[in-house]
Amino acid sequence: MRAINEIKQLRAEMLLNYFYPELHERWITDNKGSFYRNYNRDILTMYEDEYRVELSRDGFLKLLPEALLSMETDLKDGKDKETKIHEIEQRQHLLNEVFLPIDTLRFRNQLQAEREVAELVGSKLEYVLLNYFGFNLSEEQNPYVRAMAVMLPFVKEWRGDYGMLRNLLAAVFGCEVTMQQGRYSHTDSTRQWLPMVKYDLLVDGLDAAAYLELQASLEPVTDFLTEWLVPVDMVCQLRVKEHDVPQRINTRMVLNYNTESK
């Protein structure tokens, strides 16, 4: 509920640019006044089919002298007050229609400004990664590496935190991840070895093709972890595995994965 309330407090420019980026030059605004601000969200009502929004903001009309709406003597004579009130409301309605294009133009300019600011903020990460870490985010093809690259500004604090890396892999791949630490040696002898950390991504239900595709995508992820988040003397391995399941009969194994070959 708190998150929903926070979304309601967002400015109309941010919401409309996010949900309707292609309509930034078509919105028409009807400013109902800032009196509603303490009781409602910025967008009071939205009519998608008409490209019109009602906002809890003051329009250009609020900047004009009150005498344009009514004279001080309009309601003092005590005669036919209902007619006078109706005339004042009609006058205000006509003035709102007159200044509607001005309010709309101002709102569209604010929409454009919001879009440009959002683009600058979005490009800030790419700028930092390229100029401070030499990592070109726009040229990276692996989607998992792209998702993990946002961690580079925090690499100093998180390098060597193997539990954090497990949580990061689980978040990026959307699956359970287990971790094992041990020793690695490329020979049969254990006299010379390197420390090793191994992560198993537990993904069920993959066929042979899907398994091989996912396993192949782990190679650039392993390279990224080894370069940035794992100590230089540590061997890092990533594998795709199933959860512990009973051994099936008449099936072929794809490496360590219980994948049926069809």
mmCIF file of N, CA and C in Angstrom, residues 1 9 61 73 105 112 133 137 174 189 193 220:
data_model
loop_
_atom_site.group_PDB
_atom_site.id
_atom_site.type_symbol
_atom_site.label_atom_id
_atom_site.label_comp_id
_atom_site.label_asym_id
_atom_site.label_seq_id
_atom_site.Cartn_x
_atom_site.Cartn_y
_atom_site.Cartn_z
ATOM 1 N N MET A 1 0.831 -1.207 0.000
ATOM 2 C CA MET A 1 0.000 0.000 0.000
ATOM 3 C C MET A 1 0.868 1.261 0.000
ATOM 4 N N GLN A 9 1.991 10.036 -5.704
ATOM 5 C CA GLN A 9 2.574 11.345 -5.460
ATOM 6 C C GLN A 9 3.494 11.802 -6.582
ATOM 7 N N LEU A 61 -4.822 31.205 -15.422
ATOM 8 C CA LEU A 61 -5.908 32.082 -14.985
ATOM 9 C C LEU A 61 -5.694 32.582 -13.559
ATOM 10 N N THR A 73 -18.958 44.375 -6.464
ATOM 11 C CA THR A 73 -20.372 44.709 -6.235
ATOM 12 C C THR A 73 -21.321 43.664 -6.811
ATOM 13 N N LEU A 105 0.148 24.201 -23.593
ATOM 14 C CA LEU A 105 1.477 24.418 -24.154
ATOM 15 C C LEU A 105 2.542 24.376 -23.066
ATOM 16 N N GLN A 112 8.385 17.721 -22.193
ATOM 17 C CA GLN A 112 9.615 17.607 -22.965
ATOM 18 C C GLN A 112 10.831 17.767 -22.068
ATOM 19 N N PHE A 133 35.349 2.934 -15.688
ATOM 20 C CA PHE A 133 35.627 1.503 -15.626
ATOM 21 C C PHE A 133 35.994 0.911 -16.990
ATOM 22 N N LEU A 137 28.591 -0.156 -21.931
ATOM 23 C CA LEU A 137 27.326 -0.842 -21.692
ATOM 24 C C LEU A 137 26.510 -0.997 -22.963
ATOM 25 N N GLY A 174 16.842 -15.066 -11.942
ATOM 26 C CA GLY A 174 15.503 -15.398 -11.472
ATOM 27 C C GLY A 174 15.342 -16.844 -11.061
ATOM 28 N N SER A 189 47.213 -33.874 -9.117
ATOM 29 C CA SER A 189 47.866 -33.609 -7.843
ATOM 30 C C SER A 189 47.199 -32.443 -7.134
ATOM 31 N N TRP A 193 47.246 -25.829 -5.902
ATOM 32 C CA TRP A 193 45.818 -25.595 -6.118
ATOM 33 C C TRP A 193 45.508 -24.119 -5.918
ATOM 34 N N PRO A 220 30.277 -15.505 -20.636
ATOM 35 C CA PRO A 220 30.601 -14.085 -20.430
ATOM 36 C C PRO A 220 30.305 -13.608 -19.021
#
